[in-house]
Coordinates of C-alpha atoms in Angstrom, one line a residue:
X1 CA -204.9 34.5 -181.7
X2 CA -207.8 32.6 -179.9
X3 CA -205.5 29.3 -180.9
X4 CA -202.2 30.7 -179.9
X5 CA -203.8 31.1 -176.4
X6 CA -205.6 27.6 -176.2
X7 CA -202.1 26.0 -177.1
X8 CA -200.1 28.3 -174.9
X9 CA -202.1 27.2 -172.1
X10 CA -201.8 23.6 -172.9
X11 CA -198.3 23.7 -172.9
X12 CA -198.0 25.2 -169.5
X13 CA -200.2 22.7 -168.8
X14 CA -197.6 20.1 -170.0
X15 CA -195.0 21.4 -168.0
X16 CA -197.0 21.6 -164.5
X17 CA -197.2 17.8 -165.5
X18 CA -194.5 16.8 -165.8
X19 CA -192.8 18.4 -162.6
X20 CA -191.2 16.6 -160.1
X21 CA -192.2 17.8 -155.9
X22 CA -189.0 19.6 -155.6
X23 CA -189.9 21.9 -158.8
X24 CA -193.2 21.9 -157.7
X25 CA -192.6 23.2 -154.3
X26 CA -189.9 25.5 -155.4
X27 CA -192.2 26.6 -158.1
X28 CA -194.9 27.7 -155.0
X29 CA -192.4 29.2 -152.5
X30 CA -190.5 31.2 -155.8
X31 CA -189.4 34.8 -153.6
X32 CA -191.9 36.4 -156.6
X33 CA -195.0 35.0 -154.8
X34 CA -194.5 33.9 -151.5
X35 CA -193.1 36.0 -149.0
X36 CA -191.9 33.8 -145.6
X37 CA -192.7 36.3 -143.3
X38 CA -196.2 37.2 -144.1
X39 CA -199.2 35.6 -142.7
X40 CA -201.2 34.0 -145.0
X41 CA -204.2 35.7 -146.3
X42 CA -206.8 36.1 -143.7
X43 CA -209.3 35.6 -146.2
X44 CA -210.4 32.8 -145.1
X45 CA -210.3 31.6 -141.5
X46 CA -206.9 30.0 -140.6
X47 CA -207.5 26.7 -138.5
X48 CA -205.3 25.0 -136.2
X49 CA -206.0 21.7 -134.6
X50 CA -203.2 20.5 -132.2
X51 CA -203.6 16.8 -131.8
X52 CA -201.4 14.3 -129.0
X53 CA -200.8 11.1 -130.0
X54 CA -196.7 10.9 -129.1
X55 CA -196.0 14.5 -130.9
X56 CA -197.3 17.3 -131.6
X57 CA -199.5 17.9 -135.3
X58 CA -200.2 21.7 -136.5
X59 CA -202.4 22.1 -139.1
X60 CA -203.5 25.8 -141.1
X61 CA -204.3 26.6 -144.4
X62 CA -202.0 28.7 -146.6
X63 CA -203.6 29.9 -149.4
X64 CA -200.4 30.5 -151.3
X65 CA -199.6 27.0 -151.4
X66 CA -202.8 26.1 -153.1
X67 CA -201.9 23.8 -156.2
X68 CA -205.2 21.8 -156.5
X69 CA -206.1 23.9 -159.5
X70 CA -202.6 23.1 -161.3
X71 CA -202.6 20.4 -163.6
X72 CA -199.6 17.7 -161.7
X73 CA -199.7 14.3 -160.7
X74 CA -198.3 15.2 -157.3
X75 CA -200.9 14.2 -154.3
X76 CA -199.2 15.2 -151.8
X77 CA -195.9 17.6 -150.9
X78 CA -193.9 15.6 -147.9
X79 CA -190.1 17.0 -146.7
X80 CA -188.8 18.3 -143.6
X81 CA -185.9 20.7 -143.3
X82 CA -186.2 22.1 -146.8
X83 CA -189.9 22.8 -146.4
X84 CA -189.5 23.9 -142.8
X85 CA -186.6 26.8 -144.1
X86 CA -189.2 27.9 -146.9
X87 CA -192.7 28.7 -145.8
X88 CA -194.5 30.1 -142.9
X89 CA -194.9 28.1 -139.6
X90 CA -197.0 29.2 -136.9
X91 CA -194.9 29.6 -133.8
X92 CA -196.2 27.7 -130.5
X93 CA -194.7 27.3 -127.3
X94 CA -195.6 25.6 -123.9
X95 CA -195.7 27.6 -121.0
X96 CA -195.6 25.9 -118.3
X97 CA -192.8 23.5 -119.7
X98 CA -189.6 23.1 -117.7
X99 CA -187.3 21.8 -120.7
X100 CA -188.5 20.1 -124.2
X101 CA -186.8 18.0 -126.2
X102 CA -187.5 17.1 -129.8
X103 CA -186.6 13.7 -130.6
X104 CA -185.0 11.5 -133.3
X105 CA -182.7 9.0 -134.3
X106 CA -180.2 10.8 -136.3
X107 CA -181.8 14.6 -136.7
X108 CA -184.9 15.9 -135.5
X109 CA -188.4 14.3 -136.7
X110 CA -189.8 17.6 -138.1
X111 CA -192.1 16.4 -141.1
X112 CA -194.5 18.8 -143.2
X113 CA -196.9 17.9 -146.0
X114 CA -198.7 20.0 -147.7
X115 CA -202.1 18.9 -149.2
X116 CA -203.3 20.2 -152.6
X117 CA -206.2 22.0 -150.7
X118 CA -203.8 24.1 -149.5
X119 CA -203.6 22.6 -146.1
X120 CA -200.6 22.6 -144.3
X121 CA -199.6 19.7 -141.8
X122 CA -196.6 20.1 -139.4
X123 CA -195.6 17.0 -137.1
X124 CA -193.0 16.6 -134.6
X125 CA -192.0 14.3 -131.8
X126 CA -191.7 16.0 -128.5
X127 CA -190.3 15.3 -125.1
X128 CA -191.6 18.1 -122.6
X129 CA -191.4 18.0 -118.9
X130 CA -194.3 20.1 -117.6
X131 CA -194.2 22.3 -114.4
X132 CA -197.5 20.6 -112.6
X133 CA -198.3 22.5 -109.1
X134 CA -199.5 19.4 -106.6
X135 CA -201.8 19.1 -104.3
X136 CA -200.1 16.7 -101.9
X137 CA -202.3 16.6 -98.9
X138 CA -203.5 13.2 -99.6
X139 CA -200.3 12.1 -100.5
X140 CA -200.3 8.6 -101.1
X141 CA -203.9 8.7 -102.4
X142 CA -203.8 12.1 -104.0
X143 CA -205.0 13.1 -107.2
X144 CA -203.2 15.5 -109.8
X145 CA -204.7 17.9 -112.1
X146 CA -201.7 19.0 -114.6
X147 CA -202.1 21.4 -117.5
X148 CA -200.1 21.2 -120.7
X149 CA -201.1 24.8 -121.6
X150 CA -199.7 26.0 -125.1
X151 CA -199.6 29.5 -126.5
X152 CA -198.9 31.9 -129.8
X153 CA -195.8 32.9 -129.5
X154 CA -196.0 36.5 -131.9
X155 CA -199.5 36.7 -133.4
X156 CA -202.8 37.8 -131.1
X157 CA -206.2 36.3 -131.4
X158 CA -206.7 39.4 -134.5
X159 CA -204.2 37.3 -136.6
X160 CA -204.1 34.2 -135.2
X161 CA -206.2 32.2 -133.4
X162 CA -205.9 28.3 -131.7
X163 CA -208.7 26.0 -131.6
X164 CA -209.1 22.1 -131.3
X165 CA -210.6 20.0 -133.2
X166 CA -213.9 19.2 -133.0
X167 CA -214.1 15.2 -133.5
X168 CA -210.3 13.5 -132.1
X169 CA -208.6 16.6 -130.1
X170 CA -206.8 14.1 -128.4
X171 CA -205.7 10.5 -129.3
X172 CA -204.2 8.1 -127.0
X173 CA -201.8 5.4 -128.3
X174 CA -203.0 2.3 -127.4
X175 CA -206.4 3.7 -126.0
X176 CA -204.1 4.2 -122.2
X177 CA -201.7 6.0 -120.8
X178 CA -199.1 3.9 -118.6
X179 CA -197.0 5.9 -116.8
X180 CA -194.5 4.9 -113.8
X181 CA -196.2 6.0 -110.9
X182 CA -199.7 8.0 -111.9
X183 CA -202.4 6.1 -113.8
X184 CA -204.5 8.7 -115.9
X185 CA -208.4 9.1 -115.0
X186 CA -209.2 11.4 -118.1
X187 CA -208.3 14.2 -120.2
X188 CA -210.0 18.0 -120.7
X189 CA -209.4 20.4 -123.5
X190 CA -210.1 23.7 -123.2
X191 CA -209.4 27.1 -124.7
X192 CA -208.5 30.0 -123.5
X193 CA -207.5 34.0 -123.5
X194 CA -204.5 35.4 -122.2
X195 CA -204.8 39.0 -121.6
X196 CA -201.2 41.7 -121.6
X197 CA -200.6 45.2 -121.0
X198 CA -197.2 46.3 -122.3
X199 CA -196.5 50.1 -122.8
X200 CA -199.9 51.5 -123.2
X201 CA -200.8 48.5 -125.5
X202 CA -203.3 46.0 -124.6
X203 CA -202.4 42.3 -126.4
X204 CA -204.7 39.2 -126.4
X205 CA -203.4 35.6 -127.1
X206 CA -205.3 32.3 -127.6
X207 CA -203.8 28.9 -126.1
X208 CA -204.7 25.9 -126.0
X209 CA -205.0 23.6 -122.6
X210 CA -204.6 19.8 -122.6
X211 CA -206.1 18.8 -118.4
X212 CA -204.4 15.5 -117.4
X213 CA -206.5 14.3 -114.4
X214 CA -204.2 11.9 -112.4
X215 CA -204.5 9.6 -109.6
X216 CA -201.0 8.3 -107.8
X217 CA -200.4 4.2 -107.8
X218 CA -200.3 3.4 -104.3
X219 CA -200.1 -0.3 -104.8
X220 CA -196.6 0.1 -103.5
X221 CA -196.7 2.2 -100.7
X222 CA -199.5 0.1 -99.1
X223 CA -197.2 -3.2 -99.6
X224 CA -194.2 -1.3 -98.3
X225 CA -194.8 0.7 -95.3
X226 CA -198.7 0.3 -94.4
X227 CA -199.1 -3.1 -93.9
X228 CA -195.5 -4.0 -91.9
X229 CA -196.8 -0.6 -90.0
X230 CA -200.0 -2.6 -89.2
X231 CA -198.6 -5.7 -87.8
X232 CA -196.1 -3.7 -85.6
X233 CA -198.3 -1.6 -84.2
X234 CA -200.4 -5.3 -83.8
X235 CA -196.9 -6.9 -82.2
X236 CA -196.2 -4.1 -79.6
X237 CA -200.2 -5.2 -78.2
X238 CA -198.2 -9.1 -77.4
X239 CA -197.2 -7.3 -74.4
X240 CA -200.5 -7.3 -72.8
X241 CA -200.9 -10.7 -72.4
X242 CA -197.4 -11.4 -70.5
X243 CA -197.3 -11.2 -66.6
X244 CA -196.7 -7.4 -65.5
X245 CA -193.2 -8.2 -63.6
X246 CA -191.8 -10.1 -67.2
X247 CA -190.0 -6.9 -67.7
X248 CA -186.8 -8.4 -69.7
X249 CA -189.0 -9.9 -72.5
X250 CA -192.0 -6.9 -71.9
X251 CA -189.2 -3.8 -72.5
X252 CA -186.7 -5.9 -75.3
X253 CA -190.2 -6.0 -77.3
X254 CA -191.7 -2.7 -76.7
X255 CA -188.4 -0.9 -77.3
X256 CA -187.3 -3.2 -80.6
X257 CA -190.8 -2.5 -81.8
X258 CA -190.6 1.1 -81.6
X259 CA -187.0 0.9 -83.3
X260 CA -188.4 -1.5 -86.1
X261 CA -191.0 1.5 -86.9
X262 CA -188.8 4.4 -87.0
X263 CA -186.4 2.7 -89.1
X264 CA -189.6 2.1 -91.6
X265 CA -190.0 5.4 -92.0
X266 CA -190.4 7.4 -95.0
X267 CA -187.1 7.4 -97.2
X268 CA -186.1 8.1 -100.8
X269 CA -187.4 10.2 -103.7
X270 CA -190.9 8.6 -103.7
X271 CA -191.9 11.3 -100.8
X272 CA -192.4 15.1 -102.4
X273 CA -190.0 17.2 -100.4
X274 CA -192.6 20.1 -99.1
X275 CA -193.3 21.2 -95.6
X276 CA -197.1 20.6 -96.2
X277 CA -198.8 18.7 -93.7
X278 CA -199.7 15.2 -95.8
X279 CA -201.6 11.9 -94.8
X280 CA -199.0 9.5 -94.1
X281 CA -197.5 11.8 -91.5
X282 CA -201.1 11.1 -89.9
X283 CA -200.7 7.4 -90.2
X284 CA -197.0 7.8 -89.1
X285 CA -197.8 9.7 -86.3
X286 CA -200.6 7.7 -85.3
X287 CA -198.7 4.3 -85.4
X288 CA -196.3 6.0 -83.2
X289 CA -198.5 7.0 -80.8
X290 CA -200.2 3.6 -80.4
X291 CA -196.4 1.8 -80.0
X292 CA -195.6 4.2 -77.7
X293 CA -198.7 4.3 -75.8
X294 CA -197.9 0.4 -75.1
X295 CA -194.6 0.9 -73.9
X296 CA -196.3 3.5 -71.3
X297 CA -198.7 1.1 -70.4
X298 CA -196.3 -1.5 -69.5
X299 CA -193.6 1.1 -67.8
X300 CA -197.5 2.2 -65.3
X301 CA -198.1 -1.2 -65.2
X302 CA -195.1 -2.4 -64.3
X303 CA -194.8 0.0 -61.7
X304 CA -198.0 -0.7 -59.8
X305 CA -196.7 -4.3 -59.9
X306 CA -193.7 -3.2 -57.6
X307 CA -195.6 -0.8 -55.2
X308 CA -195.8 -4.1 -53.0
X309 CA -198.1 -6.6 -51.9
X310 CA -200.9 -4.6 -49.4
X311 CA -204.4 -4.3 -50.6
X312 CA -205.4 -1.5 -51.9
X313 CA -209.0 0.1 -50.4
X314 CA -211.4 0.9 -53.0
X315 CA -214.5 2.8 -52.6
X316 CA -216.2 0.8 -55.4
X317 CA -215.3 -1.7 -57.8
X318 CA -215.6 0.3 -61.3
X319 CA -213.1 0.9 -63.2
X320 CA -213.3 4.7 -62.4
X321 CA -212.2 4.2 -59.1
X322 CA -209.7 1.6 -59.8
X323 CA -207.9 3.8 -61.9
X324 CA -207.9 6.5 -59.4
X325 CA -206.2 4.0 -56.7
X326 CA -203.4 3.7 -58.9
X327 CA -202.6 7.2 -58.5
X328 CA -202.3 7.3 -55.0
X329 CA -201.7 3.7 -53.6
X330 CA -203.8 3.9 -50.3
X331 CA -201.9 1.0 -48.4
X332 CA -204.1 -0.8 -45.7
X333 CA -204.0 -3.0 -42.6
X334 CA -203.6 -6.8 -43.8
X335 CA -207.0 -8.8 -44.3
X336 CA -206.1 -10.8 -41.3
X337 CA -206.3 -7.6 -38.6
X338 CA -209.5 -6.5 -40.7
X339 CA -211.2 -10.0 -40.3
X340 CA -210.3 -10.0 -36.7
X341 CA -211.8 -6.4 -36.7
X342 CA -214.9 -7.8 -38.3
X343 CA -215.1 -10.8 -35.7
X344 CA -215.4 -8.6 -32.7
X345 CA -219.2 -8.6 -31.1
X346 CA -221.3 -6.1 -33.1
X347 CA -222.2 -3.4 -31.4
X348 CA -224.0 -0.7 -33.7
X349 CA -227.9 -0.3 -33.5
X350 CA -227.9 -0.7 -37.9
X351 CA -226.3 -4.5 -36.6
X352 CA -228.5 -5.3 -33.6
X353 CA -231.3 -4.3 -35.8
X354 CA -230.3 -6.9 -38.6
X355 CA -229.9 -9.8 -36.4
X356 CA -233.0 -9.1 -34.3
X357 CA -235.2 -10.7 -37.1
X358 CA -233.9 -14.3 -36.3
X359 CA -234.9 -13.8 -32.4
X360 CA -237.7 -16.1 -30.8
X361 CA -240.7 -15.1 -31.4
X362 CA -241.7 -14.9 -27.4
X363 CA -238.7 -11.7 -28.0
X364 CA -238.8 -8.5 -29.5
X365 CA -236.4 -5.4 -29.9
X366 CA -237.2 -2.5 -27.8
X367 CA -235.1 0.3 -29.4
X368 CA -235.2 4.1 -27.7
X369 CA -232.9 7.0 -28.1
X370 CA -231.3 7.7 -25.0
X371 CA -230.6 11.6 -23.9
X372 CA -227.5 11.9 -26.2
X373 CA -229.8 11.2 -29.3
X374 CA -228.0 7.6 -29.6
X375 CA -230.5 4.8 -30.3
X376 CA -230.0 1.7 -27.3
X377 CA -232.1 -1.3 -27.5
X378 CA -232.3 -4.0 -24.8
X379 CA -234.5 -7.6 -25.2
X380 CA -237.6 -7.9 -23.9
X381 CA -240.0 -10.7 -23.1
X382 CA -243.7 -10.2 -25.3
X383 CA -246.6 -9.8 -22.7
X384 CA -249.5 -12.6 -23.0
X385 CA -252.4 -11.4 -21.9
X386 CA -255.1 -13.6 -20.4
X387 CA -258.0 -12.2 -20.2
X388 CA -257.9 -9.3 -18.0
X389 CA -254.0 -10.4 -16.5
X390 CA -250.7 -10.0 -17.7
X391 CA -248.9 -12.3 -16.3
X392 CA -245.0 -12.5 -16.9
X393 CA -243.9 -16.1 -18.1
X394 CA -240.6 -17.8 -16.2
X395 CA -238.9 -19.7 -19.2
X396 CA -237.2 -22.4 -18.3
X397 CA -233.5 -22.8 -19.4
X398 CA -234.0 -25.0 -22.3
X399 CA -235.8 -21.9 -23.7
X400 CA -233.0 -19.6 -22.7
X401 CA -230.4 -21.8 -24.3
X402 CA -232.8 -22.0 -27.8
X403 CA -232.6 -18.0 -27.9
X404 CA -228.7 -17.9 -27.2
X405 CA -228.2 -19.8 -30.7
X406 CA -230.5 -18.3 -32.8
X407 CA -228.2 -15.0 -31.6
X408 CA -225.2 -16.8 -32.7
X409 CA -226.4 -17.9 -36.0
X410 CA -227.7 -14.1 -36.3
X411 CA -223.8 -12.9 -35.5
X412 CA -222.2 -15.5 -37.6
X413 CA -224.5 -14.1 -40.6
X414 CA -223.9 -10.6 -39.9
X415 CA -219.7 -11.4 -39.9
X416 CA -220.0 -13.3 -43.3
X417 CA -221.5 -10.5 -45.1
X418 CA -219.3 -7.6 -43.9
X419 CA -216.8 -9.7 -44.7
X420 CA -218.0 -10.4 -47.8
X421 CA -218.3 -6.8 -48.3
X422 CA -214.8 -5.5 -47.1
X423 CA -213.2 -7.9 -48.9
X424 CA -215.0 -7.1 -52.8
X425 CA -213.5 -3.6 -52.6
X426 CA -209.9 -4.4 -51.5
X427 CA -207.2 -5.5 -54.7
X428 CA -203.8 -5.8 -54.4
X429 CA -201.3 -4.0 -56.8
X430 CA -200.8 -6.8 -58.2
X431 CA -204.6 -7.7 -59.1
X432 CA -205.1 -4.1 -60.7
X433 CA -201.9 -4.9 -62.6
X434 CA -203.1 -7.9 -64.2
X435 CA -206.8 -5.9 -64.2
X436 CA -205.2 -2.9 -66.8
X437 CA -203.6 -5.2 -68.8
X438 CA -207.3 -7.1 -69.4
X439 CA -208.4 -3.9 -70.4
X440 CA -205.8 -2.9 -72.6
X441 CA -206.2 -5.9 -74.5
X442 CA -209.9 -4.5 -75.7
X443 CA -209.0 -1.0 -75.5
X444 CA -205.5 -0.5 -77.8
X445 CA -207.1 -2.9 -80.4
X446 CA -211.0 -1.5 -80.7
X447 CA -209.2 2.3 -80.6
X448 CA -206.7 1.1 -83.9
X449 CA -209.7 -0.4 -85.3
X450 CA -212.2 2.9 -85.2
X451 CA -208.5 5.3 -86.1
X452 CA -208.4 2.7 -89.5
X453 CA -212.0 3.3 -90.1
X454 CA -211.9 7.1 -90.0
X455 CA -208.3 7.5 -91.6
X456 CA -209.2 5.2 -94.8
X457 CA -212.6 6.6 -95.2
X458 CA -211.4 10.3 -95.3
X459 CA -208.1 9.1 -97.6
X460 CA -210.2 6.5 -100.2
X461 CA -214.0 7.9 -100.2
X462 CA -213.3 11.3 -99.8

């Protein structure tokens, strides 16, 4: 009896041997011991590793399919739809995908194999467009976080749960991703638990989460609109250095200038469509205000030019108070009457004072306040006093005529520096035209300089 079994066994030995994959597979999925609809045994821990590498790879074990212990020459069991139509698959969708597409030449590249350790691999080549939500305040020096997040369809984490694998979740082909306008900074796996309520019933599923971290190539958008916005903003400043009343060349510039930039404006589908508030509509803005700013500089300018040709009186010489004459043009009598003005004999004690330090020294000042309070000085002769006389000195005319010119060289001083004077605060319109346009050549450049500083600090470092 012992020997009937012994050979019994031997030949079903034989015939595990000598069967070919399709009878072996059909021989594991026979309808007597392999149900498609049940979960494998939960006997031991099912495992699924999801792994990226230009498709998508599922892995579990199926106990069922176990055929290490048979006696077969087969190493491995490789189809696609007839495998796929015969034994459980695990059923995994994304959830944040907009459309998915799985790709092939002629049909769809669905491949399973299962392993003799009952091991069961599924591959297939996927095209998936993912609903990312972007940040685009940065935009075009943003960086994108966007999830691939993938979920158990039927089955919660008490029959089924996801998990990554522990040494090559991920694999990228080529060691890089190159992708038509992002470059990638890393990748993050992660697991998670989604929680539902549905009719009184409480359900939790386990996904899987694949973190692309982004940053946007902005190669082109520097080379296409940042730089020729640079050297326009740069051209409208040319205007500064023509003459204030070259208004045909001064206004075909500022105004084809300003025409240039708008017409460089953002276009096409490169620019997300959203209402947020992003940073090139600060450069954009910016650049605008700066070309514009020089077309009112010349238009003020330009006007002050044409107010006429009087000087203009200024209280001092800063600019604070040059820029206030331009607001009201004071107009005032032409240097010729004020000179004449300034010629007349002085007549102010502050003046006789002044000039009274280049008389003779036999001459002094004798100043008093008469009885309206109003200081009158006259010339008297100094006493000499001889012993116990004073006697009063006649001087002869050669004296007299010495004293005459040191009071005209004393006048003659006093007239050169009120003139001097006067005339340091007086401008024409035409002077504090030319004067602004000096300054704006310093100004306009240093200000675009410190707005480049701040605006590429905050957009690169930040």
């Amino acid at each position: 009896m012992e020997n009937w079994i012994f050979w019994n066994k031997k030949a079903v030995e034989n015939v595990y041997k000598g069967m070919t994959q399709s009878e072996l597979f059909a021989y594991l999925t026979d309808k007597s011991r392999y149900d498609k609809l049940q979960i494998p045994s939960l006997d031991n821990q099912p495992m699924n590793d999801i792994e990226v590498q230009m498709l998508l790879e599922l892995r579990w074990e199926d106990p069922r399919l176990r055929y290490s212990n048979l006696n077969t020459t087969i190493s491995l069991l490789i189809g696609e739809k007839f495998l796929f139509d015969n034994i459980w698959i695990p059923h995994i969708f994304m959830t944040n995908e907009k459309n998915s597409l799985i790709l092939g030449p002629i049909r769809k590249d669905d491949l399973i194999t299962v392993l003799p350790t009952a091991t069961v691999l599924f591959t297939t080549r996927l095209r998936s467009s993912l609903v990312c939500h972007l940040s685009v305040g940065k935009f075009p020096f943003d960086k994108q976080i966007c999830d691939l997040v993938m979920d158990s369809w039927r089955y919660n984490t008490s029959a089924l749960r996801l998990v990554w694998d522990t040494e090559n979740p991920i694999l990228l082909h080529g060691g890089k991703v190159s992708l038509a306008e992002f470059y990638l900074i890393g990748l993050e796996t992660m697991s998670s638990s989604d929680f539902y309520q549905r009719a009184g019933h409480a359900y939790n599923y386990s996904s899987l989460i694949l973190r692309f971290h982004l940053a946007r190539e902005y190669g082109f958008y520097l080379m296409d609109y940042y730089v020729p916005s640079c050297l326009l903003v740069i051209l409208s400043w040319v205007s500064f250095w023509q003459s204030p009343d070259a208004l045909p060349s001064r206004a075909y510039l500022g105004s084809m200038t300003m025409l240039t930039f708008l017409m460089l404006g953002w276009s096409g589908d490169s620019i997300p469509r959203t209402s947020q508030f992003m940073a090139n509509d600060v450069w954009e803005l910016s650049c605008t205000a700066f070309i514009f700013l020089s077309l009112a500089e010349f238009a003020f300018v330009n006007t002050i030019d044409r107010s006429g040709s009087d000087s203009v009186k200024l209280k001092r010489p800063t600019t604070k108070y040059i820029l206030k004459s331009t607001v009201s043009l004071t107009p005032r009598e032409p240097r010729s009457l004020h000179r004449r003005r300034v010629s007349s004999a002085p007549s102010s004690p502050e003046i006789r004072k002044h000039f009274a330090q280049f008389l003779s020294p036999d001459y002094q000042p004798d100043f008093q306040k008469n009885k309206f309070g109003i200081e009158q000085g006259t010339l008297r002769k100094r006493e000499i006093t001889f012993g116990s006389h004073s006697p009063v000195e006649i001087h002869k005319a050669s004296d007299a005529r010495d004293f005459a010119d040191q009071l005209n060289k004393a006048l003659e001083k006093v007239k050169e520096d009120e003139e001097k004077s006067v005339l340091a605060f007086m401008m024409t319109p035409q002077e504090i035209a030319q004067w602004i346009d000096e300054k704006s050549r310093i100004v306009f450049p240093v200000a675009f300089l410190i707005f480049n500083v701040v605006y590429w600090s905050i957009t690169l470092l930040l």
